[in-house]
PDB file of C-alpha atoms in Angstrom:
ATOM      1  CA  UNK A   1      19.275   3.576   5.186  1.00 85.00           C
ATOM      2  CA  UNK A   2      15.813   2.186   4.527  1.00 92.00           C
ATOM      3  CA  UNK A   3      14.635   2.360   0.961  1.00 95.00           C
ATOM      4  CA  UNK A   4      11.081   1.745  -0.206  1.00 96.00           C
ATOM      5  CA  UNK A   5      10.259   1.386  -3.876  1.00 96.00           C
ATOM      6  CA  UNK A   6       6.726   1.135  -5.221  1.00 97.00           C
ATOM      7  CA  UNK A   7       5.624   0.429  -8.749  1.00 97.00           C
ATOM      8  CA  UNK A   8       2.905  -1.068 -10.902  1.00 98.00           C
ATOM      9  CA  UNK A   9       0.579   1.861 -11.462  1.00 98.00           C
ATOM     10  CA  UNK A  10      -1.043   2.245 -14.843  1.00 98.00           C
ATOM     11  CA  UNK A  11      -4.134   3.425 -16.656  1.00 98.00           C
ATOM     12  CA  UNK A  12      -6.984   0.950 -16.764  1.00 98.00           C
ATOM     13  CA  UNK A  13     -10.675   0.900 -17.562  1.00 98.00           C
ATOM     14  CA  UNK A  14     -13.288   0.498 -14.878  1.00 98.00           C
ATOM     15  CA  UNK A  15     -13.643  -3.112 -13.883  1.00 98.00           C
ATOM     16  CA  UNK A  16     -10.041  -3.876 -14.686  1.00 98.00           C
ATOM     17  CA  UNK A  17      -7.251  -5.019 -12.405  1.00 98.00           C
ATOM     18  CA  UNK A  18      -3.773  -3.927 -11.428  1.00 98.00           C
ATOM     19  CA  UNK A  19      -1.140  -5.237  -9.087  1.00 98.00           C
ATOM     20  CA  UNK A  20       1.100  -2.805  -7.287  1.00 98.00           C
ATOM     21  CA  UNK A  21       4.449  -3.897  -5.906  1.00 97.00           C
ATOM     22  CA  UNK A  22       6.496  -2.558  -3.038  1.00 96.00           C
ATOM     23  CA  UNK A  23      10.024  -3.575  -2.152  1.00 94.00           C
ATOM     24  CA  UNK A  24      11.706  -2.492   1.047  1.00 91.00           C
ATOM     25  CA  UNK A  25      15.395  -2.840   1.762  1.00 91.00           C
ATOM     26  CA  UNK A  26      18.047  -1.727   4.191  1.00 92.00           C
ATOM     27  CA  UNK A  27      16.177  -2.634   7.371  1.00 85.00           C
ATOM     28  CA  UNK A  28      16.700  -5.170  10.119  1.00 82.00           C
ATOM     29  CA  UNK A  29      13.431  -4.847  11.982  1.00 77.00           C
ATOM     30  CA  UNK A  30      12.031  -8.031  13.440  1.00 78.00           C
ATOM     31  CA  UNK A  31       8.560  -6.583  13.454  1.00 88.00           C
ATOM     32  CA  UNK A  32       7.252  -4.123  10.907  1.00 92.00           C
ATOM     33  CA  UNK A  33       4.233  -3.077   8.935  1.00 94.00           C
ATOM     34  CA  UNK A  34       3.927  -2.166   5.300  1.00 94.00           C
ATOM     35  CA  UNK A  35       0.988  -0.221   4.017  1.00 96.00           C
ATOM     36  CA  UNK A  36      -0.519   1.176   0.867  1.00 97.00           C
ATOM     37  CA  UNK A  37      -1.856   4.708   0.761  1.00 97.00           C
ATOM     38  CA  UNK A  38      -3.492   6.830  -1.876  1.00 97.00           C
ATOM     39  CA  UNK A  39      -3.817  10.522  -2.450  1.00 98.00           C
ATOM     40  CA  UNK A  40      -5.564  12.764  -4.945  1.00 96.00           C
ATOM     41  CA  UNK A  41      -4.706  16.433  -5.538  1.00 94.00           C
ATOM     42  CA  UNK A  42      -5.986  18.645  -2.760  1.00 95.00           C
ATOM     43  CA  UNK A  43      -6.755  15.721  -0.475  1.00 95.00           C
ATOM     44  CA  UNK A  44      -4.958  13.988   2.339  1.00 94.00           C
ATOM     45  CA  UNK A  45      -3.038  10.775   2.041  1.00 94.00           C
ATOM     46  CA  UNK A  46      -5.132   7.925   3.427  1.00 94.00           C
ATOM     47  CA  UNK A  47      -4.276   4.351   4.212  1.00 94.00           C
ATOM     48  CA  UNK A  48      -5.896   1.843   1.896  1.00 96.00           C
ATOM     49  CA  UNK A  49      -4.458  -1.398   3.186  1.00 97.00           C
ATOM     50  CA  UNK A  50      -1.722  -2.598   5.485  1.00 97.00           C
ATOM     51  CA  UNK A  51       0.049  -5.814   6.369  1.00 95.00           C
ATOM     52  CA  UNK A  52       1.756  -6.632   9.635  1.00 93.00           C
ATOM     53  CA  UNK A  53       4.704  -8.830   8.734  1.00 88.00           C
ATOM     54  CA  UNK A  54       5.046 -10.279  12.193  1.00 81.00           C
ATOM     55  CA  UNK A  55       1.741 -12.108  12.105  1.00 86.00           C
ATOM     56  CA  UNK A  56       0.471 -11.643   8.575  1.00 88.00           C
ATOM     57  CA  UNK A  57      -2.439  -9.550   9.763  1.00 94.00           C
ATOM     58  CA  UNK A  58      -4.083  -7.449   7.074  1.00 96.00           C
ATOM     59  CA  UNK A  59      -6.224  -4.338   7.210  1.00 96.00           C
ATOM     60  CA  UNK A  60      -8.401  -2.668   4.595  1.00 97.00           C
ATOM     61  CA  UNK A  61     -10.199   0.589   4.216  1.00 95.00           C
ATOM     62  CA  UNK A  62     -13.933   0.112   3.765  1.00 95.00           C
ATOM     63  CA  UNK A  63     -14.175   1.260   0.109  1.00 95.00           C
ATOM     64  CA  UNK A  64     -11.701  -1.392  -1.056  1.00 96.00           C
ATOM     65  CA  UNK A  65     -12.795  -4.352   1.036  1.00 96.00           C
ATOM     66  CA  UNK A  66     -13.574  -7.296  -1.189  1.00 97.00           C
ATOM     67  CA  UNK A  67     -11.761  -5.739  -4.135  1.00 98.00           C
ATOM     68  CA  UNK A  68      -8.187  -5.168  -2.962  1.00 98.00           C
ATOM     69  CA  UNK A  69      -5.857  -7.708  -1.421  1.00 98.00           C
ATOM     70  CA  UNK A  70      -2.529  -6.993   0.234  1.00 97.00           C
ATOM     71  CA  UNK A  71      -0.002  -9.801   0.421  1.00 95.00           C
ATOM     72  CA  UNK A  72       3.667 -10.516   0.977  1.00 91.00           C
ATOM     73  CA  UNK A  73       5.927 -12.838  -1.000  1.00 85.00           C
ATOM     74  CA  UNK A  74       7.794 -15.768   0.481  1.00 60.00           C
ATOM     75  CA  UNK A  75      11.005 -13.809   0.931  1.00 70.00           C
ATOM     76  CA  UNK A  76       9.123 -11.098   2.818  1.00 68.00           C
ATOM     77  CA  UNK A  77      10.879  -8.424   0.866  1.00 76.00           C
ATOM     78  CA  UNK A  78       8.019  -7.453  -1.415  1.00 90.00           C
ATOM     79  CA  UNK A  79       4.441  -6.522  -0.660  1.00 94.00           C
ATOM     80  CA  UNK A  80       1.730  -6.498  -3.292  1.00 96.00           C
ATOM     81  CA  UNK A  81      -1.587  -4.787  -3.601  1.00 98.00           C
ATOM     82  CA  UNK A  82      -3.879  -6.699  -5.920  1.00 98.00           C
ATOM     83  CA  UNK A  83      -6.561  -4.326  -7.109  1.00 98.00           C
ATOM     84  CA  UNK A  84      -9.612  -5.889  -8.749  1.00 98.00           C
ATOM     85  CA  UNK A  85     -12.818  -4.405 -10.107  1.00 98.00           C
ATOM     86  CA  UNK A  86     -11.273  -0.967 -10.158  1.00 98.00           C
ATOM     87  CA  UNK A  87     -13.532   2.044 -10.085  1.00 97.00           C
ATOM     88  CA  UNK A  88     -12.912   5.620 -11.236  1.00 98.00           C
ATOM     89  CA  UNK A  89     -12.956   6.624  -7.581  1.00 97.00           C
ATOM     90  CA  UNK A  90      -9.813   4.541  -7.106  1.00 98.00           C
ATOM     91  CA  UNK A  91      -7.844   6.952  -9.279  1.00 98.00           C
ATOM     92  CA  UNK A  92      -5.013   8.335  -7.189  1.00 98.00           C
ATOM     93  CA  UNK A  93      -1.315   8.348  -6.556  1.00 98.00           C
ATOM     94  CA  UNK A  94      -0.573   5.210  -4.574  1.00 98.00           C
ATOM     95  CA  UNK A  95       2.266   5.105  -2.081  1.00 98.00           C
ATOM     96  CA  UNK A  96       3.871   2.261  -0.216  1.00 97.00           C
ATOM     97  CA  UNK A  97       5.219   2.939   3.245  1.00 96.00           C
ATOM     98  CA  UNK A  98       6.794   1.080   6.129  1.00 95.00           C
ATOM     99  CA  UNK A  99       6.925   1.525   9.871  1.00 94.00           C
ATOM    100  CA  UNK A 100       8.650  -0.546  12.518  1.00 92.00           C
ATOM    101  CA  UNK A 101       6.442  -2.447  14.890  1.00 92.00           C
ATOM    102  CA  UNK A 102       2.699  -2.757  14.633  1.00 92.00           C
ATOM    103  CA  UNK A 103       0.663  -1.195  11.879  1.00 93.00           C
ATOM    104  CA  UNK A 104      -0.121   2.424  12.535  1.00 87.00           C
ATOM    105  CA  UNK A 105      -3.544   3.739  11.688  1.00 83.00           C
ATOM    106  CA  UNK A 106      -2.446   7.289  11.018  1.00 89.00           C
ATOM    107  CA  UNK A 107      -0.543   8.159   7.864  1.00 92.00           C
ATOM    108  CA  UNK A 108       1.995  10.334   9.632  1.00 92.00           C
ATOM    109  CA  UNK A 109       3.141   7.440  11.790  1.00 94.00           C
ATOM    110  CA  UNK A 110       4.629   5.581   8.827  1.00 95.00           C
ATOM    111  CA  UNK A 111       8.307   6.362   8.589  1.00 94.00           C
ATOM    112  CA  UNK A 112       9.618   5.316   5.195  1.00 96.00           C
ATOM    113  CA  UNK A 113       7.898   6.067   1.917  1.00 97.00           C
ATOM    114  CA  UNK A 114       8.115   5.150  -1.707  1.00 98.00           C
ATOM    115  CA  UNK A 115       7.917   7.725  -4.462  1.00 98.00           C
ATOM    116  CA  UNK A 116       4.384   6.827  -5.448  1.00 98.00           C
ATOM    117  CA  UNK A 117       2.863   5.226  -8.511  1.00 98.00           C
ATOM    118  CA  UNK A 118      -0.092   6.622 -10.418  1.00 98.00           C
ATOM    119  CA  UNK A 119      -3.267   4.606 -10.874  1.00 98.00           C
ATOM    120  CA  UNK A 120      -5.834   5.993 -13.265  1.00 98.00           C
ATOM    121  CA  UNK A 121      -9.195   4.311 -13.785  1.00 98.00           C
ATOM    122  CA  UNK A 122     -11.372   5.505 -16.630  1.00 98.00           C
ATOM    123  CA  UNK A 123     -15.094   4.957 -16.897  1.00 94.00           C
TER     124      UNK A 123
END
């Protein structure tokens, strides 16, 4: 029913920028949250940023504060993650996910997931 599609990953040099996109469809929730997560091999999938569509509230993980910005377009069907001043430590598979209601802090509480898009930052 609900489909989440994420894209925009690429290879970039340190200090560069990328913008990831996430489009969600097939839902009728009045209140929902969309988040960006990242994962490296052998590690857990952690939330990087999230946006609560109901109020426009945004949340960021400490390492990306001041560098990443999550936003939603006017139609509220696409969420972006603007990634500036990228660092090699940002290299990971990035996933977009959605959950109904308020933003969940834990990864496992997000219900619908995109396939992931690879971001590679070289030094």
